[in-house]
Short mmCIF file of C-alpha atoms in Angstrom, two decimals:
data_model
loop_
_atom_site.label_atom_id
_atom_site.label_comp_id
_atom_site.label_asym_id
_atom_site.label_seq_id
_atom_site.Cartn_x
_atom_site.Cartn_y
_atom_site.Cartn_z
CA UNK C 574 137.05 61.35 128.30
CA UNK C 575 133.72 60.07 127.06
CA UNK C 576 133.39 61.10 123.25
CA UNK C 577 129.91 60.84 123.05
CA UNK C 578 129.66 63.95 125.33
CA UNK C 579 132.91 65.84 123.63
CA UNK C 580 132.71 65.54 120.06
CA UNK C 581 134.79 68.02 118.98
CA UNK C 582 137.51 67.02 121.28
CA UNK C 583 137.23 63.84 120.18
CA UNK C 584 137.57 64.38 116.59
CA UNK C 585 140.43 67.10 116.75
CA UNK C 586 141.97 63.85 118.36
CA UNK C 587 141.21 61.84 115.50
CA UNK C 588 142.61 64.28 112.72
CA UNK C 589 145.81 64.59 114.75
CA UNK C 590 146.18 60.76 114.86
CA UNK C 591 145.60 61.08 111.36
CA UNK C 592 148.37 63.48 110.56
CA UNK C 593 150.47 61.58 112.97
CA UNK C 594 150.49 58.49 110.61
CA UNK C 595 151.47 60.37 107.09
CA UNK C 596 148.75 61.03 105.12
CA UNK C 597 149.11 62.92 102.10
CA UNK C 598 148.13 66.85 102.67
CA UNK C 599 144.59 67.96 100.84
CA UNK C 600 144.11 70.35 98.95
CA UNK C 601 141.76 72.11 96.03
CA UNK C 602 140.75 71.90 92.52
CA UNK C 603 138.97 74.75 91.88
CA UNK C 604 136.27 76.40 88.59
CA UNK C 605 134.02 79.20 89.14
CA UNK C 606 131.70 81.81 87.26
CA UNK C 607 129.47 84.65 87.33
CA UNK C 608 126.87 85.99 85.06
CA UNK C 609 123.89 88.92 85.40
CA UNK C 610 121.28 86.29 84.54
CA UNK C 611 118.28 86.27 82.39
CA UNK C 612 116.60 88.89 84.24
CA UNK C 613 119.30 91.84 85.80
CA UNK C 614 120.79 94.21 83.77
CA UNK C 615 123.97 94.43 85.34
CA UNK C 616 126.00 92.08 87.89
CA UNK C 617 126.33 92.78 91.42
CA UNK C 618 128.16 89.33 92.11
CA UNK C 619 131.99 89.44 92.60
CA UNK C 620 134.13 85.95 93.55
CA UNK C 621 137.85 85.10 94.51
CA UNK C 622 139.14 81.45 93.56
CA UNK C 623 142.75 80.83 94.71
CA UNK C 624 142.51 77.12 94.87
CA UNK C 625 146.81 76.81 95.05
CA UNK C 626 146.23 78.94 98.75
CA UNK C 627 142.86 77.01 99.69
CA UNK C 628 141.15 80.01 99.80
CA UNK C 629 137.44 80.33 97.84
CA UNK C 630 135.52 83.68 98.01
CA UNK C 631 131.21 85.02 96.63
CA UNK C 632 129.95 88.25 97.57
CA UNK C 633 126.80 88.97 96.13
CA UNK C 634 127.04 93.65 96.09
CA UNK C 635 123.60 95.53 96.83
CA UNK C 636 122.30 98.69 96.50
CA UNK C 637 121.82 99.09 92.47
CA UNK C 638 123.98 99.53 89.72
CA UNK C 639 127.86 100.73 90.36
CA UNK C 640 127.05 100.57 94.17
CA UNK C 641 126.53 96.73 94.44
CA UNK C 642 128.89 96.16 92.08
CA UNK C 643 132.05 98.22 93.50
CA UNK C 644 131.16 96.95 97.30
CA UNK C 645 131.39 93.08 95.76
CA UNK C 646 134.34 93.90 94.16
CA UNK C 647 136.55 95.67 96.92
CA UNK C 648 135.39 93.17 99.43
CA UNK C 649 136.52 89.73 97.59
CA UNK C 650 140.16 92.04 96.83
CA UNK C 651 140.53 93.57 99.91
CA UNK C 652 140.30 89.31 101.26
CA UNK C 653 142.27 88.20 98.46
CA UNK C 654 144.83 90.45 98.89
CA UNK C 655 145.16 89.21 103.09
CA UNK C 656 144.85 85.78 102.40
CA UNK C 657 148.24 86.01 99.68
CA UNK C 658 150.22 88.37 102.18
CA UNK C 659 150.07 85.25 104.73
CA UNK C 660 150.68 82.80 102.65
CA UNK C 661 152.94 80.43 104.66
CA UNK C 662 151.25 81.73 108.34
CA UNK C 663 149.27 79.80 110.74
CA UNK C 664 145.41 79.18 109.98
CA UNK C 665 144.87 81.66 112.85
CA UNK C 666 147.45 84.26 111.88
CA UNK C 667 145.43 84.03 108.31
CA UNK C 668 141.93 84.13 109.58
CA UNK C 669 142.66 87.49 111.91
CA UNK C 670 144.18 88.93 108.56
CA UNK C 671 141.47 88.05 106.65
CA UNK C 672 139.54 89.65 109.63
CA UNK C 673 140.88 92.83 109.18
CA UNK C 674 140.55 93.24 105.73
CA UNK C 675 136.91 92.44 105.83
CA UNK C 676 136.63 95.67 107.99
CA UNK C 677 138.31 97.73 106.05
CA UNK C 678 136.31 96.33 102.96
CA UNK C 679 133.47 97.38 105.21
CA UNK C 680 134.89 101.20 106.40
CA UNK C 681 135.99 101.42 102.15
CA UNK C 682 131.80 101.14 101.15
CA UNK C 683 130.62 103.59 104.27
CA UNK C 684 133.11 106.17 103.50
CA UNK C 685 132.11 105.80 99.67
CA UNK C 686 128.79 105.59 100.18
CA UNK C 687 128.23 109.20 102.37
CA UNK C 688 130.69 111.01 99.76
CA UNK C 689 128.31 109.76 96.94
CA UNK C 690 125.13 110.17 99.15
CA UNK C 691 123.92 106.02 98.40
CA UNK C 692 121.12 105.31 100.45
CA UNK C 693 121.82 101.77 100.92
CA UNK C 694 125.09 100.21 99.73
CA UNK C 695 126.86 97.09 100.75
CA UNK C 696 127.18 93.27 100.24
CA UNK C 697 127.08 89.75 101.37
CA UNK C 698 130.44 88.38 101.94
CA UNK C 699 131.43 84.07 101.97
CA UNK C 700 134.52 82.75 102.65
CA UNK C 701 136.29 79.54 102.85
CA UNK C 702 139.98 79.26 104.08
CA UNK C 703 141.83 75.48 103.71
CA UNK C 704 144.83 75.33 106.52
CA UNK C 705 147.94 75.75 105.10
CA UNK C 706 149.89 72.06 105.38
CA UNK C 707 148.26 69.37 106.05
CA UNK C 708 144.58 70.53 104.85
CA UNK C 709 142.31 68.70 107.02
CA UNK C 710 140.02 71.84 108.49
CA UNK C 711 139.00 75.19 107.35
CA UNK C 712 137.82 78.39 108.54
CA UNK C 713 134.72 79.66 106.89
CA UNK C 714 132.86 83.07 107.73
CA UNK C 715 129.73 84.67 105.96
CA UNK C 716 127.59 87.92 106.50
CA UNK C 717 124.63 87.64 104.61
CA UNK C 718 122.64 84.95 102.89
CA UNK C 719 125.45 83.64 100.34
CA UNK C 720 125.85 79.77 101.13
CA UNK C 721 128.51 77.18 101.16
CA UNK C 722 127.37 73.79 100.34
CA UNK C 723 129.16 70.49 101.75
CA UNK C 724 128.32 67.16 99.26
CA UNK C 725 130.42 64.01 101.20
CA UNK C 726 129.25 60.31 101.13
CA UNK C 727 126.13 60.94 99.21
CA UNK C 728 125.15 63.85 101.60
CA UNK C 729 124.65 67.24 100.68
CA UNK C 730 125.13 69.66 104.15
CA UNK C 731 124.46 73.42 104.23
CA UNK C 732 127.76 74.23 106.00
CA UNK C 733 125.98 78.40 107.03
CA UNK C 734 122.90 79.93 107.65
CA UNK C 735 121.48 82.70 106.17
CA UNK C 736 121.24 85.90 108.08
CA UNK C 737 118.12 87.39 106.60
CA UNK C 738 115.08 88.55 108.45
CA UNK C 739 112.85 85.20 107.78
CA UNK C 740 115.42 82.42 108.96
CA UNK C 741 115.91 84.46 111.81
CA UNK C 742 112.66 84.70 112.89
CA UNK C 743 111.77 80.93 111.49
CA UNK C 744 114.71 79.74 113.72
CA UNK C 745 113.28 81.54 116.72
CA UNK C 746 110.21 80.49 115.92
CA UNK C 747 111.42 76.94 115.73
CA UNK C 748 113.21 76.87 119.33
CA UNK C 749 110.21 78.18 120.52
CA UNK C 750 107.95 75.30 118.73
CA UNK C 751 106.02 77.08 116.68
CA UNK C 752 104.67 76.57 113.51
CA UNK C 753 104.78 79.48 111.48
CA UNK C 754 108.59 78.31 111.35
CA UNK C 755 108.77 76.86 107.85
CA UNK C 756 106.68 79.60 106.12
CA UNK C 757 109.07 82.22 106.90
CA UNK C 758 112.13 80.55 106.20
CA UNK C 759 110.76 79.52 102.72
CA UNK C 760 111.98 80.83 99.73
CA UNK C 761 108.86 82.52 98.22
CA UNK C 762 108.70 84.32 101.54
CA UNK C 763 109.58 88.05 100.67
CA UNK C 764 111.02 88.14 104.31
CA UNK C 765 113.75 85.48 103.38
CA UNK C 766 115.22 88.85 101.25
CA UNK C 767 115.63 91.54 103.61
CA UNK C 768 119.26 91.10 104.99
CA UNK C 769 119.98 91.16 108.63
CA UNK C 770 124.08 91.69 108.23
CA UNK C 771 125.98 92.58 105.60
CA UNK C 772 129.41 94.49 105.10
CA UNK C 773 129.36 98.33 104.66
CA UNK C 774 125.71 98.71 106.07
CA UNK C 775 126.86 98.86 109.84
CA UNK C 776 129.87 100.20 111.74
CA UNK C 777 131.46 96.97 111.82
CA UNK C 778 130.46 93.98 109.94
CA UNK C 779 129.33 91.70 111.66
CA UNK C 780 130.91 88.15 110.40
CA UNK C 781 129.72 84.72 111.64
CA UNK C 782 133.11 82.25 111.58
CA UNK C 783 133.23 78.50 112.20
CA UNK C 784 135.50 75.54 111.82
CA UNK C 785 134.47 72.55 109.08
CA UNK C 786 136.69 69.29 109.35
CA UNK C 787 138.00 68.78 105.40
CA UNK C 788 138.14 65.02 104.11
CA UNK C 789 139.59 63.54 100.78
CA UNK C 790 136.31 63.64 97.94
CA UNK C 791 134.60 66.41 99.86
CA UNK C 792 132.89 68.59 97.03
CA UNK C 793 131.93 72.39 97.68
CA UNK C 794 129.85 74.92 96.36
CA UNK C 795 130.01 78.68 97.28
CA UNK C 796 126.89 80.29 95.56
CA UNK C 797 125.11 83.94 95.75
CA UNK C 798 121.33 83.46 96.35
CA UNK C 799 120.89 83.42 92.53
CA UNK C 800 121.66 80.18 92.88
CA UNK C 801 119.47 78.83 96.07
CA UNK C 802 117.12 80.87 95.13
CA UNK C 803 116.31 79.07 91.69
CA UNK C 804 117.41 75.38 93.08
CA UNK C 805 116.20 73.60 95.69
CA UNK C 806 118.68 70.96 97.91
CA UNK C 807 118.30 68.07 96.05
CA UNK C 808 118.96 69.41 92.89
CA UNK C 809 121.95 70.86 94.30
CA UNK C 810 122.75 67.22 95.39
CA UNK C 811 122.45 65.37 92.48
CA UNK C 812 124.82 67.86 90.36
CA UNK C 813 127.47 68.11 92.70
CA UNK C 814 127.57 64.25 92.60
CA UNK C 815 127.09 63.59 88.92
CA UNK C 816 130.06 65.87 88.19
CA UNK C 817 133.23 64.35 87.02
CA UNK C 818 135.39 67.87 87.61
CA UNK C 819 135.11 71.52 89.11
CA UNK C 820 134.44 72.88 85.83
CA UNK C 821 132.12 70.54 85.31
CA UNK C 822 130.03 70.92 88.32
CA UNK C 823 129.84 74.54 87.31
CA UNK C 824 128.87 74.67 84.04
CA UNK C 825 126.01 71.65 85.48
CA UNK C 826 125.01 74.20 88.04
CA UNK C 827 124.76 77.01 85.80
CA UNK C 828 122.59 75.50 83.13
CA UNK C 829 120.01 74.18 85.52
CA UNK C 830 119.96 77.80 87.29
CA UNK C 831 119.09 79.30 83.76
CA UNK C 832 116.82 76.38 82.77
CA UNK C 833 114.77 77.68 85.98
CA UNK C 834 114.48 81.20 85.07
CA UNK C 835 117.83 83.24 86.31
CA UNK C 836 116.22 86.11 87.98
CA UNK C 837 119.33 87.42 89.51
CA UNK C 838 122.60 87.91 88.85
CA UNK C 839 123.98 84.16 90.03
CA UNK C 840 128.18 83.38 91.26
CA UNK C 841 128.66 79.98 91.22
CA UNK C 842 132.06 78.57 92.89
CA UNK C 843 132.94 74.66 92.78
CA UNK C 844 136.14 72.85 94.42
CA UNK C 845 137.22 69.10 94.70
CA UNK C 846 139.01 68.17 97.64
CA UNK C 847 141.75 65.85 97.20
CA UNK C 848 145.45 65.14 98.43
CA UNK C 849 148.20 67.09 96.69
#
């Protein structure tokens, strides 16, 4: 097999060697918060954090006042509640639970929303789900423009991308070579905004899933976009990498996304990887 040309092959490989040879399992250290900000007068911003079942949760509710806040809210229990009934099951067995629930978060806000006659009512939805044993992948899945930041080795990765209008367009833009690319994906572009997916707004919600390989010191963030929207990348960098805990990295986070003005409600979620 030539690994150059299979890289995922070759690095499934890798981790099973790995496992093969006893390393300690992984697991999380987890700290998280949630606030209305400087600006909002109510939050919209829900979060799970079950570090002792590897599974980390934002979901940033819109569609003003008890609407936003009640589709947040149902969503992160309604994945909660899936990911403790499978406890002990099979990453897979988990994910298609957590599947499920995430539709019927999604049928919960549609059904609400006609009885109450809500014009628009739904949220963003992030998760991240740590294999049960060993630890060394995870299944994340996001609708919407909440993000999951990677910091490992120095290196801060955006591990989704955000389905709104702009970084659609400025990634088709982009493949096409065109440079009108950058302006639309940029923050101060009102098109970066205007969601493309998110659950309770369509018949089914429409969630992106994908596989991240987990390593000992990795540090993530799960954030609504009242976080990214106040700090740029290498701000997030430097204060995932100066913190000395979870806790820590939150409370870092939250200070600089106040110091630079709040204007939404913000849900900051911070975990340490390292072996049990």
């Amino acid at each position: 097999m030539n690994v150059l040309n299979r890289p995922a092959e070759f690095l499934r490989d890798f981790l099973d060697r790995l496992r093969g040879r006893g390393l300690r399992p992984l697991g999380l250290s987890a700290a998280a918060t949630s606030d209305r900000g400087l600006v909002r007068e109510d939050n919209q911003d829900s979060f799970a954090s079950l570090p002792q079942d590897g599974f980390l949760c934002v979901a940033d509710g819109m569609g003003g006042g008890d609407g936003g806040a009640l589709a947040s809210q149902w969503c992160c229990e309604a994945l909660q509640a899936a990911v403790a009934a499978t406890r002990d099951q099979p990453l897979e067995t988990r994910e298609a639970e957590v599947e499920a629930a995430l539709q019927q978060a999604n049928a919960r806000i549609r059904a609400f929303a006609r009885q109450n006659a809500y014009k628009s009512m739904g949220t963003t939805a992030l998760a991240f789900l740590l294999e049960p044993g060993q630890g060394f992948r995870a299944r994340v899945f996001h609708v919407g423009d909440s993000r999951l930041y990677r910091f490992r080795n120095g290196r801060l990765d955006l591990l989704t991308r955000d389905h709104t209008v702009g970084n659609e367009l400025g990634r088709a833009m982009s493949a096409n070579g065109m440079d009108q690319a950058r302006s639309l994906q940029a923050r101060s572009n009102p098109l970066t905004h205007i969601l493309t997916r998110a659950v309770g707004t369509e018949l089914r919600a429409r969630s992106e899933w994908h596989t991240v390989d987990v390593q000992r010191g990795d540090r993530l963030m799960l954030c609504s976009d009242g976080v990214h929207d106040m700090l740029d990348d290498g701000t997030i960098g430097a204060l995932l990498r100066a913190a000395k805990s979870p806790r820590d990295a939150v409370e870092q986070v939250e200070t600089a996304v106040r110091q630079a003005g709040a204007g939404d409600n913000y849900t900051i979620v911070c975990a340490f990887v390292a072996p049990r």
